[in-house]
GROMACS .gro file of C-alpha atoms in nm:
model
  384
    1MET     CA    1   2.077  -1.370   3.787
    2THR     CA    2   2.400  -1.302   3.958
    3THR     CA    3   2.363  -1.065   4.224
    4ASP     CA    4   2.622  -0.813   4.337
    5LYS     CA    5   2.642  -0.816   4.682
    6GLN     CA    6   2.406  -0.943   4.965
    7TRP     CA    7   2.289  -0.658   5.164
    8ASP     CA    8   2.094  -0.710   5.515
    9VAL     CA    9   1.865  -0.428   5.481
   10LEU     CA   10   1.781  -0.315   5.089
   11VAL     CA   11   1.566   0.030   5.143
   12ILE     CA   12   1.370   0.152   4.864
   13GLY     CA   13   1.298   0.500   4.812
   14GLY     CA   14   1.546   0.825   4.936
   15GLY     CA   15   1.299   1.062   5.058
   16ILE     CA   16   1.282   1.162   5.373
   17ALA     CA   17   1.139   0.823   5.520
   18GLY     CA   18   1.401   0.643   5.351
   19ALA     CA   19   1.714   0.836   5.411
   20SER     CA   20   1.620   0.838   5.803
   21VAL     CA   21   1.601   0.487   5.853
   22ALA     CA   22   1.882   0.418   5.613
   23TYR     CA   23   2.101   0.614   5.870
   24GLU     CA   24   1.954   0.452   6.144
   25LEU     CA   25   1.982   0.096   6.051
   26ALA     CA   26   2.351   0.178   5.933
   27GLY     CA   27   2.538   0.139   6.263
   28VAL     CA   28   2.471  -0.212   6.311
   29ALA     CA   29   2.346  -0.323   5.924
   30ASP     CA   30   2.492  -0.329   5.587
   31VAL     CA   31   2.254  -0.129   5.428
   32LEU     CA   32   2.173  -0.001   5.047
   33LEU     CA   33   1.994   0.253   4.943
   34VAL     CA   34   1.838   0.324   4.660
   35ASP     CA   35   1.606   0.557   4.444
   36MET     CA   36   1.438   0.579   4.082
   37GLU     CA   37   1.521   0.937   4.086
   38SER     CA   38   1.900   1.091   3.978
   39THR     CA   39   1.819   1.333   4.255
   40LEU     CA   40   1.716   1.177   4.646
   41GLY     CA   41   1.445   1.367   4.782
   42HIS     CA   42   1.298   1.506   4.431
   43HIS     CA   43   0.972   1.459   4.524
   44ALA     CA   44   0.772   1.475   4.874
   45THR     CA   45   1.061   1.572   5.071
   46GLY     CA   46   1.199   1.874   4.824
   47ARG     CA   47   0.855   2.024   4.830
   48SER     CA   48   0.781   2.035   5.195
   49ALA     CA   49   0.576   2.303   5.398
   50ALA     CA   50   0.913   2.258   5.585
   51MET     CA   51   0.718   2.360   5.931
   52PHE     CA   52   0.766   2.159   6.270
   53LEU     CA   53   0.403   2.182   6.437
   54GLU     CA   54   0.339   1.986   6.756
   55THR     CA   55  -0.040   2.035   6.725
   56TYR     CA   56  -0.063   1.875   6.377
   57GLY     CA   57  -0.191   1.508   6.300
   58GLY     CA   58  -0.341   1.285   6.488
   59ALA     CA   59  -0.213   1.105   6.858
   60ASP     CA   60   0.048   0.877   6.696
   61VAL     CA   61   0.193   1.202   6.470
   62ARG     CA   62   0.203   1.412   6.795
   63ALA     CA   63   0.393   1.166   6.970
   64PHE     CA   64   0.628   1.078   6.696
   65THR     CA   65   0.697   1.434   6.622
   66MET     CA   66   0.744   1.523   6.961
   67ALA     CA   67   0.982   1.244   7.030
   68SER     CA   68   1.187   1.469   6.712
   69ARG     CA   69   1.255   1.765   6.877
   70GLU     CA   70   1.529   1.684   7.114
   71PHE     CA   71   1.703   1.574   6.769
   72LEU     CA   72   1.625   1.857   6.539
   73GLU     CA   73   1.729   2.106   6.814
   74SER     CA   74   2.065   1.937   6.872
   75PRO     CA   75   2.144   1.730   6.591
   76PRO     CA   76   2.468   1.529   6.498
   77ALA     CA   77   2.731   1.642   6.394
   78GLU     CA   78   2.665   1.509   6.032
   79PHE     CA   79   2.400   1.759   6.002
   80GLU     CA   80   2.616   2.045   5.992
   81SER     CA   81   2.386   2.283   6.065
   82GLN     CA   82   2.108   2.438   6.266
   83LEU     CA   83   1.783   2.269   6.173
   84LEU     CA   84   1.517   2.495   6.312
   85ARG     CA   85   1.414   2.834   6.364
   86SER     CA   86   1.149   3.019   6.517
   87ARG     CA   87   0.803   3.016   6.337
   88PRO     CA   88   0.508   3.031   6.528
   89LEU     CA   89   0.178   2.893   6.402
   90MET     CA   90  -0.164   3.033   6.425
   91GLN     CA   91  -0.501   2.851   6.374
   92VAL     CA   92  -0.769   3.047   6.293
   93ALA     CA   93  -1.147   2.985   6.259
   94ARG     CA   94  -1.353   3.221   6.054
   95MET     CA   95  -1.708   3.313   6.198
   96GLY     CA   96  -1.923   3.043   6.268
   97ARG     CA   97  -1.632   2.793   6.306
   98GLY     CA   98  -1.476   2.891   6.694
   99HIS     CA   99  -1.624   2.535   6.747
  100VAL     CA  100  -1.346   2.357   6.558
  101VAL     CA  101  -1.046   2.585   6.752
  102LYS     CA  102  -1.198   2.492   7.038
  103GLU     CA  103  -1.194   2.089   6.994
  104VAL     CA  104  -0.834   2.142   6.839
  105PHE     CA  105  -0.741   2.316   7.126
  106ALA     CA  106  -0.884   2.000   7.376
  107ASP     CA  107  -0.772   1.768   7.204
  108VAL     CA  108  -0.363   1.932   7.241
  109SER     CA  109  -0.447   2.082   7.573
  110GLY     CA  110  -0.188   1.932   7.851
  111ILE     CA  111   0.008   1.697   7.578
  112VAL     CA  112   0.150   2.025   7.373
  113GLY     CA  113   0.196   2.271   7.668
  114ASP     CA  114   0.238   2.573   7.517
  115VAL     CA  115  -0.080   2.617   7.307
  116GLU     CA  116  -0.322   2.947   7.345
  117LEU     CA  117  -0.674   2.960   7.253
  118VAL     CA  118  -0.713   3.308   7.148
  119ASP     CA  119  -0.974   3.620   7.076
  120GLU     CA  120  -1.021   3.792   6.744
  121ALA     CA  121  -0.824   4.059   6.914
  122ARG     CA  122  -0.555   3.825   7.060
  123ALA     CA  123  -0.504   3.667   6.725
  124ARG     CA  124  -0.446   3.993   6.542
  125ASP     CA  125  -0.199   4.125   6.773
  126LEU     CA  126  -0.001   3.821   6.724
  127CYS     CA  127  -0.025   3.785   6.378
  128PRO     CA  128  -0.161   4.121   6.232
  129ILE     CA  129  -0.186   4.048   5.849
  130VAL     CA  130  -0.554   3.876   5.998
  131ARG     CA  131  -0.836   4.121   5.889
  132SER     CA  132  -1.070   4.253   6.135
  133GLY     CA  133  -1.393   4.128   6.182
  134VAL     CA  134  -1.328   3.821   5.997
  135ILE     CA  135  -1.207   3.535   6.228
  136GLU     CA  136  -1.412   3.391   6.533
  137ALA     CA  137  -1.098   3.234   6.677
  138GLY     CA  138  -0.741   3.116   6.717
  139LEU     CA  139  -0.534   2.858   6.816
  140TYR     CA  140  -0.183   3.034   6.896
  141GLU     CA  141   0.147   2.732   6.932
  142PRO     CA  142   0.471   2.972   6.969
  143SER     CA  143   0.700   2.689   6.987
  144ALA     CA  144   0.607   2.619   6.616
  145MET     CA  145   0.951   2.581   6.390
  146GLU     CA  146   1.039   2.660   6.037
  147MET     CA  147   1.269   2.351   5.885
  148ASP     CA  148   1.548   2.328   5.684
  149VAL     CA  149   1.412   2.029   5.486
  150ASP     CA  150   1.746   1.930   5.262
  151ALA     CA  151   1.992   2.016   5.584
  152LEU     CA  152   1.779   1.715   5.772
  153HIS     CA  153   1.740   1.530   5.450
  154GLN     CA  154   2.124   1.580   5.336
  155GLY     CA  155   2.235   1.478   5.701
  156PHE     CA  156   2.105   1.173   5.655
  157VAL     CA  157   2.234   1.067   5.379
  158ARG     CA  158   2.578   1.201   5.504
  159GLY     CA  159   2.564   1.054   5.785
  160PHE     CA  160   2.406   0.684   5.630
  161ARG     CA  161   2.720   0.691   5.411
  162GLY     CA  162   2.944   0.782   5.649
  163ARG     CA  163   2.839   0.476   5.864
  164GLY     CA  164   2.900   0.260   5.563
  165GLY     CA  165   2.618   0.286   5.407
  166SER     CA  166   2.554   0.265   4.982
  167VAL     CA  167   2.347   0.470   4.804
  168ARG     CA  168   2.227   0.394   4.400
  169ARG     CA  169   2.043   0.699   4.260
  170GLY     CA  170   1.862   0.667   3.950
  171CYS     CA  171   1.785   0.288   3.969
  172ARG     CA  172   1.431   0.186   3.928
  173VAL     CA  173   1.291  -0.161   4.101
  174GLU     CA  174   1.276  -0.341   3.817
  175GLN     CA  175   1.169  -0.682   3.998
  176ILE     CA  176   1.164  -0.829   4.335
  177GLU     CA  177   1.151  -1.172   4.422
  178ARG     CA  178   1.194  -1.416   4.735
  179VAL     CA  179   1.403  -1.697   4.681
  180GLY     CA  180   1.433  -1.888   5.001
  181ASP     CA  181   1.475  -1.648   5.305
  182ARG     CA  182   1.615  -1.391   5.077
  183TRP     CA  183   1.476  -1.077   4.849
  184THR     CA  184   1.682  -1.085   4.486
  185VAL     CA  185   1.566  -0.767   4.343
  186SER     CA  186   1.679  -0.649   4.012
  187LEU     CA  187   1.732  -0.290   3.898
  188GLY     CA  188   1.715  -0.052   3.626
  189ASP     CA  189   2.117  -0.013   3.576
  190GLY     CA  190   2.097  -0.369   3.508
  191SER     CA  191   2.293  -0.497   3.815
  192TRP     CA  192   2.072  -0.743   4.060
  193VAL     CA  193   2.144  -0.745   4.474
  194SER     CA  194   2.036  -0.977   4.757
  195ALA     CA  195   1.877  -0.896   5.068
  196THR     CA  196   1.771  -1.025   5.415
  197THR     CA  197   1.521  -0.740   5.450
  198VAL     CA  198   1.330  -0.507   5.219
  199VAL     CA  199   1.186  -0.162   5.370
  200ASN     CA  200   0.946   0.000   5.128
  201ALA     CA  201   0.978   0.374   5.195
  202ALA     CA  202   0.845   0.418   4.819
  203GLY     CA  203   0.592   0.741   4.937
  204ALA     CA  204   0.371   0.752   4.675
  205TRP     CA  205   0.464   0.404   4.470
  206ALA     CA  206   0.455   0.210   4.755
  207ASP     CA  207   0.183   0.014   4.691
  208HIS     CA  208   0.344  -0.046   4.317
  209VAL     CA  209   0.624  -0.151   4.500
  210ALA     CA  210   0.468  -0.434   4.715
  211ALA     CA  211   0.287  -0.538   4.429
  212VAL     CA  212   0.613  -0.600   4.220
  213ALA     CA  213   0.716  -0.787   4.533
  214GLY     CA  214   0.390  -0.989   4.527
  215VAL     CA  215   0.270  -0.866   4.848
  216ARG     CA  216  -0.099  -0.717   4.869
  217PRO     CA  217  -0.138  -0.315   4.848
  218LEU     CA  218  -0.270  -0.134   5.132
  219GLY     CA  219  -0.457   0.092   4.901
  220PHE     CA  220  -0.229   0.397   4.972
  221VAL     CA  221  -0.384   0.725   4.770
  222PRO     CA  222  -0.148   0.992   4.705
  223ARG     CA  223  -0.243   1.371   4.693
  224ARG     CA  224  -0.162   1.655   4.483
  225ARG     CA  225  -0.050   2.007   4.732
  226THR     CA  226  -0.004   2.307   4.550
  227ALA     CA  227   0.241   2.599   4.678
  228PHE     CA  228   0.318   2.927   4.517
  229THR     CA  229   0.471   3.241   4.604
  230THR     CA  230   0.304   3.607   4.628
  231ALA     CA  231   0.432   3.976   4.738
  232ALA     CA  232   0.431   4.016   5.116
  233PRO     CA  233   0.249   4.299   5.312
  234GLU     CA  234   0.417   4.602   5.296
  235ASP     CA  235   0.530   4.703   5.652
  236VAL     CA  236   0.510   4.393   5.850
  237ALA     CA  237   0.788   4.248   6.025
  238LEU     CA  238   0.790   3.911   5.789
  239GLU     CA  239   1.069   3.729   6.037
  240ARG     CA  240   0.841   3.747   6.385
  241LEU     CA  241   0.500   3.690   6.173
  242PRO     CA  242   0.343   3.360   6.252
  243MET     CA  243   0.186   3.095   5.984
  244LEU     CA  244  -0.098   3.166   5.958
  245TYR     CA  245  -0.341   2.860   5.888
  246ASP     CA  246  -0.690   2.829   5.845
  247VAL     CA  247  -0.839   2.558   6.086
  248ASP     CA  248  -1.102   2.432   5.806
  249GLU     CA  249  -0.779   2.361   5.521
  250SER     CA  250  -0.872   2.620   5.298
  251PHE     CA  251  -0.553   2.797   5.280
  252TYR     CA  252  -0.241   2.861   5.463
  253VAL     CA  253   0.029   3.131   5.436
  254LYS     CA  254   0.410   3.195   5.592
  255PRO     CA  255   0.676   3.417   5.514
  256GLU     CA  256   0.961   3.295   5.285
  257GLY     CA  257   1.251   3.508   5.216
  258ASP     CA  258   1.083   3.884   5.149
  259GLN     CA  259   0.779   3.716   5.000
  260MET     CA  260   0.461   3.501   5.088
  261LEU     CA  261   0.486   3.100   5.061
  262CYS     CA  262   0.102   3.024   5.015
  263SER     CA  263  -0.142   2.705   4.962
  264PRO     CA  264  -0.458   2.615   4.895
  265ALA     CA  265  -0.409   2.359   5.123
  266ASP     CA  266  -0.535   2.080   4.835
  267LYS     CA  267  -0.531   1.712   4.856
  268THR     CA  268  -0.667   1.591   4.491
  269ILE     CA  269  -0.640   1.276   4.424
  270SER     CA  270  -0.365   1.174   4.200
  271LYS     CA  271  -0.171   0.914   4.051
  272PRO     CA  272   0.167   0.887   4.145
  273VAL     CA  273   0.326   1.143   3.937
  274ASP     CA  274   0.580   1.435   3.948
  275ALA     CA  275   0.295   1.647   4.012
  276ARG     CA  276   0.238   1.958   3.849
  277PRO     CA  277   0.020   2.277   4.016
  278ASP     CA  278  -0.318   2.333   4.021
  279THR     CA  279  -0.430   2.673   3.875
  280LEU     CA  280  -0.734   2.653   3.951
  281GLU     CA  281  -0.688   2.591   4.313
  282ILE     CA  282  -0.451   2.824   4.335
  283ALA     CA  283  -0.730   3.080   4.185
  284ARG     CA  284  -0.972   2.999   4.482
  285SER     CA  285  -0.683   3.052   4.741
  286LEU     CA  286  -0.581   3.368   4.634
  287ASP     CA  287  -0.964   3.488   4.690
  288GLU     CA  288  -0.931   3.350   5.055
  289ILE     CA  289  -0.633   3.447   5.155
  290ARG     CA  290  -0.726   3.806   4.997
  291GLU     CA  291  -1.072   3.791   5.224
  292VAL     CA  292  -0.919   3.662   5.542
  293THR     CA  293  -0.574   3.882   5.548
  294THR     CA  294  -0.413   4.188   5.399
  295ILE     CA  295  -0.151   4.009   5.164
  296PRO     CA  296  -0.228   4.165   4.835
  297ALA     CA  297  -0.185   3.818   4.682
  298ARG     CA  298  -0.292   4.009   4.343
  299SER     CA  299  -0.026   3.757   4.121
  300VAL     CA  300   0.159   3.452   4.160
  301ARG     CA  301   0.588   3.474   4.144
  302THR     CA  302   0.626   3.097   4.136
  303SER     CA  303   0.469   2.775   4.159
  304TRP     CA  304   0.480   2.384   4.222
  305ALA     CA  305   0.299   2.097   4.363
  306GLY     CA  306   0.423   1.769   4.604
  307LEU     CA  307   0.200   1.410   4.668
  308ARG     CA  308   0.120   1.398   4.978
  309THR     CA  309   0.037   0.972   5.031
  310PHE     CA  310  -0.223   0.865   5.284
  311SER     CA  311  -0.308   0.508   5.407
  312PRO     CA  312  -0.639   0.373   5.394
  313ASP     CA  313  -0.759   0.541   5.798
  314GLU     CA  314  -0.477   0.845   5.699
  315ASN     CA  315  -0.267   0.730   5.970
  316LEU     CA  316   0.103   0.573   5.944
  317VAL     CA  317   0.218   0.272   5.838
  318VAL     CA  318   0.497   0.126   6.013
  319GLY     CA  319   0.613  -0.270   6.025
  320ALA     CA  320   0.649  -0.565   5.861
  321ASP     CA  321   0.379  -0.710   5.674
  322PRO     CA  322   0.205  -0.961   5.833
  323ASP     CA  323   0.217  -1.230   5.558
  324VAL     CA  324   0.526  -1.167   5.409
  325ALA     CA  325   0.851  -1.246   5.561
  326GLY     CA  326   1.140  -0.982   5.524
  327PHE     CA  327   0.925  -0.683   5.410
  328PHE     CA  328   0.848  -0.369   5.601
  329TRP     CA  329   0.654  -0.079   5.553
  330LEU     CA  330   0.729   0.264   5.632
  331ALA     CA  331   0.447   0.475   5.435
  332GLY     CA  332   0.148   0.696   5.424
  333GLN     CA  333   0.336   1.002   5.587
  334ALA     CA  334   0.076   1.216   5.436
  335GLY     CA  335   0.266   1.562   5.523
  336TYR     CA  336   0.411   1.436   5.854
  337GLY     CA  337   0.724   1.253   5.719
  338VAL     CA  338   0.954   1.526   5.758
  339GLN     CA  339   0.886   1.660   6.100
  340THR     CA  340   0.848   1.265   6.259
  341SER     CA  341   1.154   1.145   6.029
  342PRO     CA  342   1.405   1.135   6.351
  343ALA     CA  343   1.148   0.926   6.584
  344LEU     CA  344   0.994   0.746   6.311
  345ALA     CA  345   1.306   0.629   6.198
  346ARG     CA  346   1.395   0.479   6.527
  347PHE     CA  347   1.116   0.287   6.577
  348ALA     CA  348   1.118   0.164   6.229
  349ALA     CA  349   1.490   0.096   6.286
  350ALA     CA  350   1.452  -0.100   6.637
  351ALA     CA  351   1.175  -0.289   6.491
  352ILE     CA  352   1.350  -0.403   6.190
  353VAL     CA  353   1.617  -0.559   6.345
  354GLY     CA  354   1.410  -0.654   6.691
  355ASP     CA  355   1.541  -0.407   6.950
  356GLU     CA  356   1.319  -0.238   7.208
  357GLN     CA  357   1.054   0.005   7.082
  358PRO     CA  358   1.171   0.362   7.187
  359LYS     CA  359   1.021   0.420   7.497
  360ASP     CA  360   1.022   0.801   7.465
  361VAL     CA  361   0.784   0.766   7.172
  362LEU     CA  362   0.539   0.542   7.352
  363THR     CA  363   0.531   0.766   7.653
  364LEU     CA  364   0.393   1.033   7.445
  365GLY     CA  365   0.141   0.827   7.369
  366LEU     CA  366   0.190   0.612   7.065
  367GLN     CA  367   0.038   0.301   7.006
  368PRO     CA  368   0.209   0.065   6.791
  369ASP     CA  369  -0.106  -0.162   6.646
  370ARG     CA  370  -0.285   0.210   6.555
  371VAL     CA  371   0.021   0.212   6.287
  372SER     CA  372   0.117  -0.102   6.233
  373PRO     CA  373   0.032  -0.278   5.850
  374SER     CA  374  -0.192  -0.574   6.063
  375ARG     CA  375  -0.435  -0.321   6.135
  376PHE     CA  376  -0.539  -0.328   5.731
  377GLY     CA  377  -0.592  -0.705   5.760
  378GLN     CA  378  -0.940  -0.762   5.800
  379MET     CA  379  -1.036  -0.527   5.566
  380SER     CA  380  -1.158  -0.688   5.177
  381GLY     CA  381  -1.025  -0.648   4.839
  382ALA     CA  382  -1.311  -0.393   4.745
  383ASP     CA  383  -1.229  -0.176   5.116
  384LEU     CA  384  -0.851  -0.134   4.964
   0.00000   0.00000   0.00000
């Protein structure tokens, strides 16, 4: 066994998490990024809902999201295009469920500054596809944005390469061994590489990568989310139409070109696979969409699915493994990975090289212990 090169950091996974942390590390370390697919970002990243929502997720997710906004609004030159454009969010609660929206508003009010709790009339004025007499209340987030996910991901990859980083695609990790104070890793192309630190950014395959390295898996659960497109309602200005999201997570819809992108917001447990859409969930959500909105939703034009991967407590996992030196977790983004990626990558890179944690993220409410993999240290094997 002869390694072809010694690296400071090996990042496993070329989706948004791996590409962004590789970009941040490349300026200060010798970094190799590997991915099992021939196309980087093939799985969850390439199938994102492409929204930037500061009201979405818990306190730690919101901190990373808000700390990412400045980067996304004014990205470095490597990104070559605008990453955000306005697309407000309207979360709605049906009759008898208004208290759920009010609880969300109480949770984010004073943190996300421009959210507005609205009654049915105001909700329909702001989002005219909502049917009369169906909803009790809404939460309007005017500063929500649509994201160009491909431009963001490709910008990270381009910037990583520009800083001297190397990428190997179509290289499945076959074997990971700790030899002294370094990792020796066998790749699917027949090569061996050596690295001081392994960053596990493998998404739905994060526990598999850990097991291959002899590291205790943390119990991640991949969940399928289906999406599809259908015809838009006539006589509605799609450019100004908010994304509409049922606060009980039965569906969401948003304009996508001249049609509507829809999802049943499903969270079906799955193995780590190339996910396929669930036709039963699509049928259910079509009924929900017709009940709440004026979208015709008679037929499906295209459909697809992706995996969102959750930790046991459904919060992000970012930090060094508590038991195995040189193994770093960056996983469990659970659908928040794209909108949090700039700040999450800065935070992870600082931890990997031993720099001070970014103060802006801490100021916005992040508590590092809540995202550290060490929090699972007391869990039993049955819990995991």
